Short mmCIF file of C-alpha atoms and ligand atoms in Angstrom, two decimals:
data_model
loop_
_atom_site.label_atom_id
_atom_site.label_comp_id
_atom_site.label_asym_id
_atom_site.label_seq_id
_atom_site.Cartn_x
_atom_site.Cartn_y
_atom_site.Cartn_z
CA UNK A 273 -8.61 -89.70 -67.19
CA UNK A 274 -5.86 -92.11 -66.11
CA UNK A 275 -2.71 -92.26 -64.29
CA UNK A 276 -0.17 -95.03 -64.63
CA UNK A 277 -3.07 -97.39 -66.21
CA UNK A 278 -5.13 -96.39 -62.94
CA UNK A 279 -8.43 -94.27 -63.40
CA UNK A 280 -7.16 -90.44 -62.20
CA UNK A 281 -9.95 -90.83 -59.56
CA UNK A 282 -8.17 -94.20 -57.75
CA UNK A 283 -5.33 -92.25 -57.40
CA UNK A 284 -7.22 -89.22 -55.51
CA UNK A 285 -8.04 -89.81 -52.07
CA UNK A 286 -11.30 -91.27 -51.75
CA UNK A 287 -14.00 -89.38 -50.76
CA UNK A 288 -14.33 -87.74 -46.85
CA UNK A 289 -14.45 -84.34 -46.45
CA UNK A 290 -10.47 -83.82 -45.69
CA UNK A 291 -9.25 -81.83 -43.14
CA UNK A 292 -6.22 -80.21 -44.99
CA UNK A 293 -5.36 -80.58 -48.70
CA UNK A 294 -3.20 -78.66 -51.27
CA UNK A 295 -5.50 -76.55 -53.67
CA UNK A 296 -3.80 -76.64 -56.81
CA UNK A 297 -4.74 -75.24 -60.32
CA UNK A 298 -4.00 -75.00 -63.61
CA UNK A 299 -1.33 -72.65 -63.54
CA UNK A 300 1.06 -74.68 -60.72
CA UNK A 301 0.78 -77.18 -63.07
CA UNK A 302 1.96 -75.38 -65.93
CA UNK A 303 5.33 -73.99 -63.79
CA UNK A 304 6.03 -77.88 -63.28
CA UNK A 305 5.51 -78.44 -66.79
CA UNK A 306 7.73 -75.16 -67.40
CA UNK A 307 10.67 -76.73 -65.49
CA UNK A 308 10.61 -80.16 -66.57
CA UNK A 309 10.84 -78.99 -69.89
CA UNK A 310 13.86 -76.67 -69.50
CA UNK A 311 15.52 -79.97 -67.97
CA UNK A 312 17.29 -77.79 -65.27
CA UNK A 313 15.37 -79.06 -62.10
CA UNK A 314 18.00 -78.77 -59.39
CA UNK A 315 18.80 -75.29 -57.53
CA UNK A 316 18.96 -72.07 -60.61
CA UNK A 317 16.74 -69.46 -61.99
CA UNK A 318 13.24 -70.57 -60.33
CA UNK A 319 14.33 -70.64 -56.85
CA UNK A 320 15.81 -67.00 -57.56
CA UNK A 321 13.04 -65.99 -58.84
CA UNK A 322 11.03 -67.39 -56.27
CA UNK A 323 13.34 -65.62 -53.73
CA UNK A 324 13.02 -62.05 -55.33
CA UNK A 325 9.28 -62.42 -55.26
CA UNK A 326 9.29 -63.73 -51.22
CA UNK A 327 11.94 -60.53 -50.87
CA UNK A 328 9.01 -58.13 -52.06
CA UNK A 329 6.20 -59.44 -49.71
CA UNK A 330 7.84 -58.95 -47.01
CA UNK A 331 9.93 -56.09 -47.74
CA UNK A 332 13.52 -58.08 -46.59
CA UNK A 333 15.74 -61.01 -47.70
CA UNK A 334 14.26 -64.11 -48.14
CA UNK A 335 16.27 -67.43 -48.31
CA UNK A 336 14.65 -70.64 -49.75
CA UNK A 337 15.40 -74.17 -48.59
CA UNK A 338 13.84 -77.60 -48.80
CA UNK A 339 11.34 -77.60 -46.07
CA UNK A 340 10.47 -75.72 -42.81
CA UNK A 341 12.47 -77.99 -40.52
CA UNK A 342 15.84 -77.25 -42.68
CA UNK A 343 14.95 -73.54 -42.42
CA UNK A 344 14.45 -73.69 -38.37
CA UNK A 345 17.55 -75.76 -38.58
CA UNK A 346 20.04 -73.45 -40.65
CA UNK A 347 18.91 -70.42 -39.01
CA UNK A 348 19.35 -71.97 -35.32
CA UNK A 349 23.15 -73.28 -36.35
CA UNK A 350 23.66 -69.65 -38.79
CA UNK A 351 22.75 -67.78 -35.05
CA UNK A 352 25.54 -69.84 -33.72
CA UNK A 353 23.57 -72.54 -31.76
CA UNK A 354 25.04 -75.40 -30.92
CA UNK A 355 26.20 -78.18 -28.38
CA UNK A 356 25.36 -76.79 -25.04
CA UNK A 357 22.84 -74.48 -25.85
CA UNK A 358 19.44 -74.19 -24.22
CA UNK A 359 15.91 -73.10 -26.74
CA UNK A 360 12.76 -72.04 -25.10
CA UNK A 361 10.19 -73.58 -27.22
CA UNK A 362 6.74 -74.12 -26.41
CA UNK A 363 5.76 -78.11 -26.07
CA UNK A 364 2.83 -77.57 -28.12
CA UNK A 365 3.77 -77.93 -31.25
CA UNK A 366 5.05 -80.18 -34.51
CA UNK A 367 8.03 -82.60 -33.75
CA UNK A 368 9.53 -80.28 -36.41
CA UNK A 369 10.75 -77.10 -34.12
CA UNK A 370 12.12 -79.92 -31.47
CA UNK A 371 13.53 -81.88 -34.04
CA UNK A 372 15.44 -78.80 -35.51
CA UNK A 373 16.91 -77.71 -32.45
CA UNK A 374 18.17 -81.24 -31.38
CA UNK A 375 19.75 -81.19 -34.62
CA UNK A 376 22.13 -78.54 -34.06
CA UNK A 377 23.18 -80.39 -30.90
CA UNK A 378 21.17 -77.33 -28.98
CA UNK A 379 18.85 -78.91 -25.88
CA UNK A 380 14.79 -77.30 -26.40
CA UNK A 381 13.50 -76.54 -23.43
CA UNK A 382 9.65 -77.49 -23.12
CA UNK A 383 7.71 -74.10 -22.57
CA UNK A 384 3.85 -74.07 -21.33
CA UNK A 385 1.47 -71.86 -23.53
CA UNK A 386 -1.37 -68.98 -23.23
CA UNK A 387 -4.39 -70.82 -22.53
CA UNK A 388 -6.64 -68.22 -25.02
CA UNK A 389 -4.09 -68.64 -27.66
CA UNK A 390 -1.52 -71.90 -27.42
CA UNK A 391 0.95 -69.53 -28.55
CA UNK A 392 4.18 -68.87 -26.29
CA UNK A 393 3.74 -67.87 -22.61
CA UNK A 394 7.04 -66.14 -22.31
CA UNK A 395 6.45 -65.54 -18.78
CA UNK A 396 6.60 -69.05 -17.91
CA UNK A 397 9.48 -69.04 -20.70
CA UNK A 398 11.63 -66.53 -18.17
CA UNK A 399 11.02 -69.45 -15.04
CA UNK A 400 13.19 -71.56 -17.14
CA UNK A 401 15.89 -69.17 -18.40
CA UNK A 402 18.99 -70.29 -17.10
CA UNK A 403 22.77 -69.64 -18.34
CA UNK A 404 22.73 -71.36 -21.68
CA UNK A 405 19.31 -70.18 -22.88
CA UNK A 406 20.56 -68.86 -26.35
CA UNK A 407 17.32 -68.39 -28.32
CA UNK A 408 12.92 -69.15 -28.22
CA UNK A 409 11.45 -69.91 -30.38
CA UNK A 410 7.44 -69.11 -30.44
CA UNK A 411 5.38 -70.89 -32.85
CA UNK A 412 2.76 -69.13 -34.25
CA UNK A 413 0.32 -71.64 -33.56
CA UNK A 414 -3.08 -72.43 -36.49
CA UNK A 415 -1.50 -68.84 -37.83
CA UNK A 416 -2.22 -67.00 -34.56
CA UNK A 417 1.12 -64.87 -33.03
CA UNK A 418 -0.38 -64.62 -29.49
CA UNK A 419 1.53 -61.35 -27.49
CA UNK A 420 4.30 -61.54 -30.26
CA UNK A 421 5.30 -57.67 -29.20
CA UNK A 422 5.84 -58.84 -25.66
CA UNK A 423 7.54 -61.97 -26.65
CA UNK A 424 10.07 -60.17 -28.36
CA UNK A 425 10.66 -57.59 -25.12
CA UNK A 426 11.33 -60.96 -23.05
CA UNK A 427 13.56 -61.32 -25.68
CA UNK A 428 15.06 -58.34 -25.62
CA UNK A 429 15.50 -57.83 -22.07
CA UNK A 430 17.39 -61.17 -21.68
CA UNK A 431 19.29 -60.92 -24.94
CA UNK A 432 18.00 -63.79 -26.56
CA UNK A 433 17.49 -64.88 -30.46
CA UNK A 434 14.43 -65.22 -31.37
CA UNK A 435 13.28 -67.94 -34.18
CA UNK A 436 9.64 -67.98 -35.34
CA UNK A 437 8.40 -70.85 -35.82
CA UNK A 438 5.97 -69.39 -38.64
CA UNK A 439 5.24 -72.61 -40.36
CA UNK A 440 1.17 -72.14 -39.87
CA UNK A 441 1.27 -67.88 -40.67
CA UNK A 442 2.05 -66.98 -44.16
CA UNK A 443 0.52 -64.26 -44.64
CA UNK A 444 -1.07 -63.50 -41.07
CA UNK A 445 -0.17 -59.89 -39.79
CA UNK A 446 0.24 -58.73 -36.20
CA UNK A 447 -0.86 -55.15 -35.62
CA UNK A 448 -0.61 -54.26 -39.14
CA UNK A 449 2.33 -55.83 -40.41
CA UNK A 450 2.95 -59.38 -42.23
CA UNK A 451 4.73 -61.67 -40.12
CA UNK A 452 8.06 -62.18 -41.27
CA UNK A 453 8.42 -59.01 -42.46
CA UNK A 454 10.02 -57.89 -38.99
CA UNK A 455 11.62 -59.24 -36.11
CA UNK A 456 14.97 -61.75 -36.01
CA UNK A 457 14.02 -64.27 -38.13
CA UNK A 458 11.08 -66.33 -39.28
CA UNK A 459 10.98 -69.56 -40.83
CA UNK A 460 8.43 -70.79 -42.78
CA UNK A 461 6.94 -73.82 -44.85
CA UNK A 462 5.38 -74.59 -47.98
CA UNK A 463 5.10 -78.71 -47.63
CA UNK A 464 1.14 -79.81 -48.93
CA UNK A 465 -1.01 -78.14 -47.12
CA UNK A 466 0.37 -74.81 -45.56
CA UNK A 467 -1.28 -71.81 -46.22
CA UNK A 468 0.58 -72.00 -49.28
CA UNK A 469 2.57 -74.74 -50.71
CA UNK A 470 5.49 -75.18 -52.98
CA UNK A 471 5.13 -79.35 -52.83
CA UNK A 472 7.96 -78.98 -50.09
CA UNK A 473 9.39 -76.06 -49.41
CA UNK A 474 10.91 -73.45 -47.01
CA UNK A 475 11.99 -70.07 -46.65
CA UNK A 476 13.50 -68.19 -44.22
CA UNK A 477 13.33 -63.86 -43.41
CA UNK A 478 15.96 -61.80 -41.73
CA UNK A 479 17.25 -58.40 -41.95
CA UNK A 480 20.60 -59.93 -40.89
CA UNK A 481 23.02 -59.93 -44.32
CA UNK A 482 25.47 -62.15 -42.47
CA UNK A 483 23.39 -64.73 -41.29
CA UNK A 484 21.54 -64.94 -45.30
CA UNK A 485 25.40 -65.07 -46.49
CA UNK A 486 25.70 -68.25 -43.96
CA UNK A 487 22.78 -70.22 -44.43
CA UNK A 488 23.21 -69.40 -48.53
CA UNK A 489 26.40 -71.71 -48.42
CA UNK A 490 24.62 -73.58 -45.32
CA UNK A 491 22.01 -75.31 -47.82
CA UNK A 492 24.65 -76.11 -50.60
CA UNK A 493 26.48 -78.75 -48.10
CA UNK A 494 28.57 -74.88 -46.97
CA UNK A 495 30.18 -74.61 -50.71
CA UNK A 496 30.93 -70.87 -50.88
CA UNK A 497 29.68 -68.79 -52.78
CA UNK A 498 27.34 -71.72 -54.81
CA UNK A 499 24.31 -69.86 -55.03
CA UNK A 500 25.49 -67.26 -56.95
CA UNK A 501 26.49 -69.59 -59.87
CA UNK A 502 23.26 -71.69 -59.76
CA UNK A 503 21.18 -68.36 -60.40
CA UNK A 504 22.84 -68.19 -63.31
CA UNK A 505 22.49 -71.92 -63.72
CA UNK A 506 26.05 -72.46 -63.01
CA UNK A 507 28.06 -74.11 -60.13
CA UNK A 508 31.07 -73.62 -58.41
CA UNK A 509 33.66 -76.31 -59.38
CA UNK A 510 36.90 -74.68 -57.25
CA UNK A 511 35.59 -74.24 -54.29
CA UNK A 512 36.02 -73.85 -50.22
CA UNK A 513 34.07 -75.10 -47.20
CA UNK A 514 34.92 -74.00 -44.09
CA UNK A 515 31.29 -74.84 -42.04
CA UNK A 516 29.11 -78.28 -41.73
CA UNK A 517 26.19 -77.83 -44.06
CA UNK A 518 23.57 -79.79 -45.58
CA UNK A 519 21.46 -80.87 -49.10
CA UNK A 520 18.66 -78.42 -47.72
CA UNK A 521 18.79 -76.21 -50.86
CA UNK A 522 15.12 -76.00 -52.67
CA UNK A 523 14.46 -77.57 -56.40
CA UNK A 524 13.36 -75.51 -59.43
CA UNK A 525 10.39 -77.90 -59.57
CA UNK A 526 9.38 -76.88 -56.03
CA UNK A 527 9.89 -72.72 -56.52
CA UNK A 528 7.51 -72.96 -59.78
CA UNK A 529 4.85 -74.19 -57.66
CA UNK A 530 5.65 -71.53 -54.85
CA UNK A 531 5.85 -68.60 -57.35
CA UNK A 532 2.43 -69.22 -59.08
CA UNK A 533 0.75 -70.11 -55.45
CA UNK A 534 2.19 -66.62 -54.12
CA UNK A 535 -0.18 -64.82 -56.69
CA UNK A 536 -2.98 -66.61 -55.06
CA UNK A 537 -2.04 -65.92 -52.00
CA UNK A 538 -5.27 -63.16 -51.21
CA UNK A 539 -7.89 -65.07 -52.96
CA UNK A 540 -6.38 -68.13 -50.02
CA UNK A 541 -6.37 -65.84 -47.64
CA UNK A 542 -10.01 -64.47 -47.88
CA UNK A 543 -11.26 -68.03 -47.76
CA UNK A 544 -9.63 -69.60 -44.97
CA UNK A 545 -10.61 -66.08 -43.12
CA UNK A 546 -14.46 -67.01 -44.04
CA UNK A 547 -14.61 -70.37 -43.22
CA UNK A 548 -13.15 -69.44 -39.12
CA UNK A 549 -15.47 -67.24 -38.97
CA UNK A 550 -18.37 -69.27 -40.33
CA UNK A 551 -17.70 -71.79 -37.83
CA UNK A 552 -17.22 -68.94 -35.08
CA UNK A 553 -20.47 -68.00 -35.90
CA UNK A 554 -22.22 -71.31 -35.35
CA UNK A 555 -20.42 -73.13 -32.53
CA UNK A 556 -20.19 -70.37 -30.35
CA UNK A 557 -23.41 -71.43 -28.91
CA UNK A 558 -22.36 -74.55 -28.08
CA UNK A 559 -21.10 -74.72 -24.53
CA UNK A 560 -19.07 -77.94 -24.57
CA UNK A 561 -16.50 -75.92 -26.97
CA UNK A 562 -14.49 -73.34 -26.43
CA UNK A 563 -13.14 -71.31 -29.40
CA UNK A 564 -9.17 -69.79 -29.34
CA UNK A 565 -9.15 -65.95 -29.24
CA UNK A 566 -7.55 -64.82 -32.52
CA UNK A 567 -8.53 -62.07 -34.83
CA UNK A 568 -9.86 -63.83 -37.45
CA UNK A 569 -9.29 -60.58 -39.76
CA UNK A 570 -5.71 -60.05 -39.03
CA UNK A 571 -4.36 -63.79 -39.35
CA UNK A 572 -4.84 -66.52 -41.38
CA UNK A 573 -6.13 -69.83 -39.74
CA UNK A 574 -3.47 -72.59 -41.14
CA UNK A 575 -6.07 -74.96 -38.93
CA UNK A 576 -9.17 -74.44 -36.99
CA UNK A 577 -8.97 -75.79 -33.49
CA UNK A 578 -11.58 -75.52 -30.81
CA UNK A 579 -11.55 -77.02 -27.51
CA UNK A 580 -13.97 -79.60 -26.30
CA UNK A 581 -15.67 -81.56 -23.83
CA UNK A 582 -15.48 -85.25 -24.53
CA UNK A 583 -12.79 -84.79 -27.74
CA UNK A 584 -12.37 -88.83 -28.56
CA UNK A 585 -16.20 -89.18 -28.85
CA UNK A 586 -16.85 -85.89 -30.87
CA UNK A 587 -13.55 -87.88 -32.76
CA UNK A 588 -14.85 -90.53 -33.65
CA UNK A 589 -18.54 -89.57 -34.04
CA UNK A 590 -17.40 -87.26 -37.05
CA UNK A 591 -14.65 -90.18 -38.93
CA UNK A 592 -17.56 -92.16 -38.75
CA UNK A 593 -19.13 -89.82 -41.41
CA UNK A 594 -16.09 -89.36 -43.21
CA UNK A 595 -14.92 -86.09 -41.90
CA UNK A 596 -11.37 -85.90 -41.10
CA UNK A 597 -10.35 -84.26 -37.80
CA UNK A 598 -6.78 -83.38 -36.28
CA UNK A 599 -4.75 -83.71 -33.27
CA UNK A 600 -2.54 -81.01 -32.99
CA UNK A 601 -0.27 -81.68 -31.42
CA UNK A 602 0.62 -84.38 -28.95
CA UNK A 603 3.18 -82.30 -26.82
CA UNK A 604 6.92 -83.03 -27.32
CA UNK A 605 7.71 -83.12 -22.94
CA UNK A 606 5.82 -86.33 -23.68
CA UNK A 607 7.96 -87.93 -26.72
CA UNK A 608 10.65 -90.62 -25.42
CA UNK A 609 13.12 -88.47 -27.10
CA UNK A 610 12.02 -84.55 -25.63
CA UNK A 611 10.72 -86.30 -22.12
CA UNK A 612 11.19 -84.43 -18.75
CA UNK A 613 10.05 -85.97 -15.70
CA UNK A 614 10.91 -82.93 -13.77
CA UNK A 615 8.76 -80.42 -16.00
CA UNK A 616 5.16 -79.40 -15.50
CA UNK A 617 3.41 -77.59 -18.03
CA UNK A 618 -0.17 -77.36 -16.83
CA UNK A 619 -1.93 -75.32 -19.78
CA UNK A 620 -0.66 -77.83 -21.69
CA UNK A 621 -1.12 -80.71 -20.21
CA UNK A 622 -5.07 -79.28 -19.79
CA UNK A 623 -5.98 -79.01 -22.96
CA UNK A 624 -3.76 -81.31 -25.40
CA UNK A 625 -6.51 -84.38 -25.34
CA UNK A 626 -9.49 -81.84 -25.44
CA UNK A 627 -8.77 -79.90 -28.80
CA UNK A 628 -9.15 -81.06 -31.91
CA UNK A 629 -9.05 -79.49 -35.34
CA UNK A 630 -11.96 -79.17 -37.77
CA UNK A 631 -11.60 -79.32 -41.68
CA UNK A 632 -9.81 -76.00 -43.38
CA UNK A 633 -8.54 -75.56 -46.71
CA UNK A 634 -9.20 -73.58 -49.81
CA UNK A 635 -11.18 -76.02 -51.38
CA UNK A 636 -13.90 -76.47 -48.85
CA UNK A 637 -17.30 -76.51 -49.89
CA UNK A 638 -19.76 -74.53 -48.38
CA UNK A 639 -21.95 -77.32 -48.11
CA UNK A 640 -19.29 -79.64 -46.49
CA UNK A 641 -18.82 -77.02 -43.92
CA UNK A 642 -22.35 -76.74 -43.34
CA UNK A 643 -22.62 -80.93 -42.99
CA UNK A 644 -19.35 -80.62 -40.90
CA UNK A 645 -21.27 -77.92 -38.78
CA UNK A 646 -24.23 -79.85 -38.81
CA UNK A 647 -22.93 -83.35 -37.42
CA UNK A 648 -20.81 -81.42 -34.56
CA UNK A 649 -24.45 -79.97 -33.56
CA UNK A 650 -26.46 -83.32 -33.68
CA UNK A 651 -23.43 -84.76 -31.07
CA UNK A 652 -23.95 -82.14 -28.78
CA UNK A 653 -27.74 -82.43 -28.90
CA UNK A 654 -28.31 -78.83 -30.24
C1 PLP B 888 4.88 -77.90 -41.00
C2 PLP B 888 5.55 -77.46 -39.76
C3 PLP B 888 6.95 -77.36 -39.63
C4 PLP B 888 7.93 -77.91 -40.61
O1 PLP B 888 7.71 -77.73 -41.90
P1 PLP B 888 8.11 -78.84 -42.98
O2 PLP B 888 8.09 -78.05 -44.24
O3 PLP B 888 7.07 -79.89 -42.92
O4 PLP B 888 9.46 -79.36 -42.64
C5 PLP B 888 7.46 -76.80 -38.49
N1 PLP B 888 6.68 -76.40 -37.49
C6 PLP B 888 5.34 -76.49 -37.54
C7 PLP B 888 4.52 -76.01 -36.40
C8 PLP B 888 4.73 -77.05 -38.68
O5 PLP B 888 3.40 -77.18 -38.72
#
């Protein structure tokens, strides 16, 4: 097969065993088809339908938008965050949640996490409450929640917003129930290679009508009322604004992908639960790593970190065989833009150049796990 007079296989990225990748079939590519044909590839019918079909997993409102940063974004500025405002965010984590709150004008304030999780701590969280904390926001770090019950009783207690960072959890549960299907409001994303994609994508899930009604003109640059003509493939001509919003509305291209990778979303689930545990299973024994305590039944590992002695040799011992590995995540306290000399966030500061993340998607062979396995054994001489 070619591609733009290039054999289909040039294109493709050459051959390592990848850490992350999309896992795409036949019928994704059929819903792109779909919507190029009906030459209506903006905002309409798919990203309602899309919507409706988000609303019934969870059991509550779901709002699209073009990514996961847009939807931490909107629903920081739709809870009325702003200039001024202080965010308790853990530093481990994506330039994405810092990124979003600095966008709103809001400061985020560099959090430590649990050291058998990397989620939220929320008890170092409460040493840096002060009188303009206005929101957290935990991330639900490799799909893990951490003590998401107790997070939200800090919450609670201090009457604070809370914004999940859920970007790594579609589709994990905590004690029973899907994340995102309770709480304030989650935010998730569907770029490449989350747990499932939509190309690039984002959705948001509240039980709060009033801030949906916001952040529904908040994606459509704050035209009133617009999304209700563009599920009917219309658009409001005579209209108002009233609030600063933004082009963070999703494509019809990007909600056919979504829909059809929704239905898979078990069949994904099952596999990234297998391949955790089959590493669980064999590196346990190794004592140079240390494995995260999550409940490899209940959530759904987005990545597979462990924790290890001597983390730039294990690095580059495994790139040298073409297996990809992961740094996730340099912490934001130590970006120019997020830095603090006054803060201290041991935990963090521990661990951020000891982990490392090991290759997890859909698509992984058994085989490549087992080489992947293999090579990490041979370094550390079992
Ligand atoms: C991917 C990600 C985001 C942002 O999602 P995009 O769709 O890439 O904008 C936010 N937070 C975390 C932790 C992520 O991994």
């Amino acid at each position: 097969m070619e591609f733009r007079g290039r054999p289909l296989e040039s294109v493709k990225v050459k051959k390592v065993i990848r850490l992350s990748k999309s896992c795409l079939g036949e019928s994704e590519k059929q819903a792109v088809l779909g919507v190029l044909e009906s030459e209506y590839l903006g905002m309409g019918k798919e990203v309602q339908y899309f919507e409706e079909e988000l609303t019934k997993f969870f059991g509550r409102p779901a709002l699209c938008v073009a990514n996961g940063t847009a939807a931490l974004h909107l629903s920081l500025q739709a809870a009325g965050v702003g200039l001024g405002d202080e965010i308790l965010v853990q530093s481990l984590t994506y330039v994405a949640s810092f990124q979003a709150i600095s966008a709103t004008g809001a400061k985020p304030v560099s959090c430590d996490i649990n050291s058998n999780t990397f989620c939220f701590d929320w008890r170092d969280a409460e040493s840096r409450l002060t009188s303009k904390t206005k929101a957290i926001m935990p991330v639900h770090y490799s799909g893990g929640v951490g003590d998401l019950s107790e997070i939200y009783a800090f919450a609670k207690k201090y009457r604070l917003r809370v914004i999940e960072d859920a970007a790594h959890a579609f589709g994990s549960e905590h004690l029973g129930r899907r994340i995102g299907s309770f709480g304030d409001i989650a935010c998730f994303s569907f770029d490449g290679i989350k747990n499932i994609t939509a190309g690039e994508g984002g959705a948001v899930l509240t039980s709060d009508a009033n801030l949906i009604q916001k952040m529904q003109d908040g994606r459509l640059l704050g035209v009133k009322k617009d999304t209700e003509q563009r599920a009917s493939n219309q658009r409001s001509w005579d209209f108002d604004v009233e609030n600063q919003g933004y082009r963070f509305h999703m494509s019809n291209i990007n909600a056919g992908i979504g829909i059809e990778q929704l239905k898979r979303i078990e069949s994904f689930k099952e596999k990234r639960q297998f391949i955790a545990k089959r590493y669980i299973k064999r590196l346990t024994n190794i004592n140079e790593i240390e494995l995260l305590n999550f409940n490899y039944s209940e959530i759904i590992p987005h990545i597979f970190v462990i924790k290890v002695e001597n983390r730039n040799g294990l690095r580059d011992y495994l790139l040298k065989l073409g297996i990809e590995c992961g740094l996730h995540y340099k912490p934001n306290h130590m970006l120019k833009m997020y830095t603090d000399p006054l803060i201290a966030l041991p935990i963090t500061e521990n661990i951020y150049n000891k982990v490392i993340s090991l290759p997890c998607h859909v698509d992984l062979k058994l085989s490549e796990q087992n080489y992947v396995i293999s090579k990490i054994e041979e370094f550390y001489n079992v």
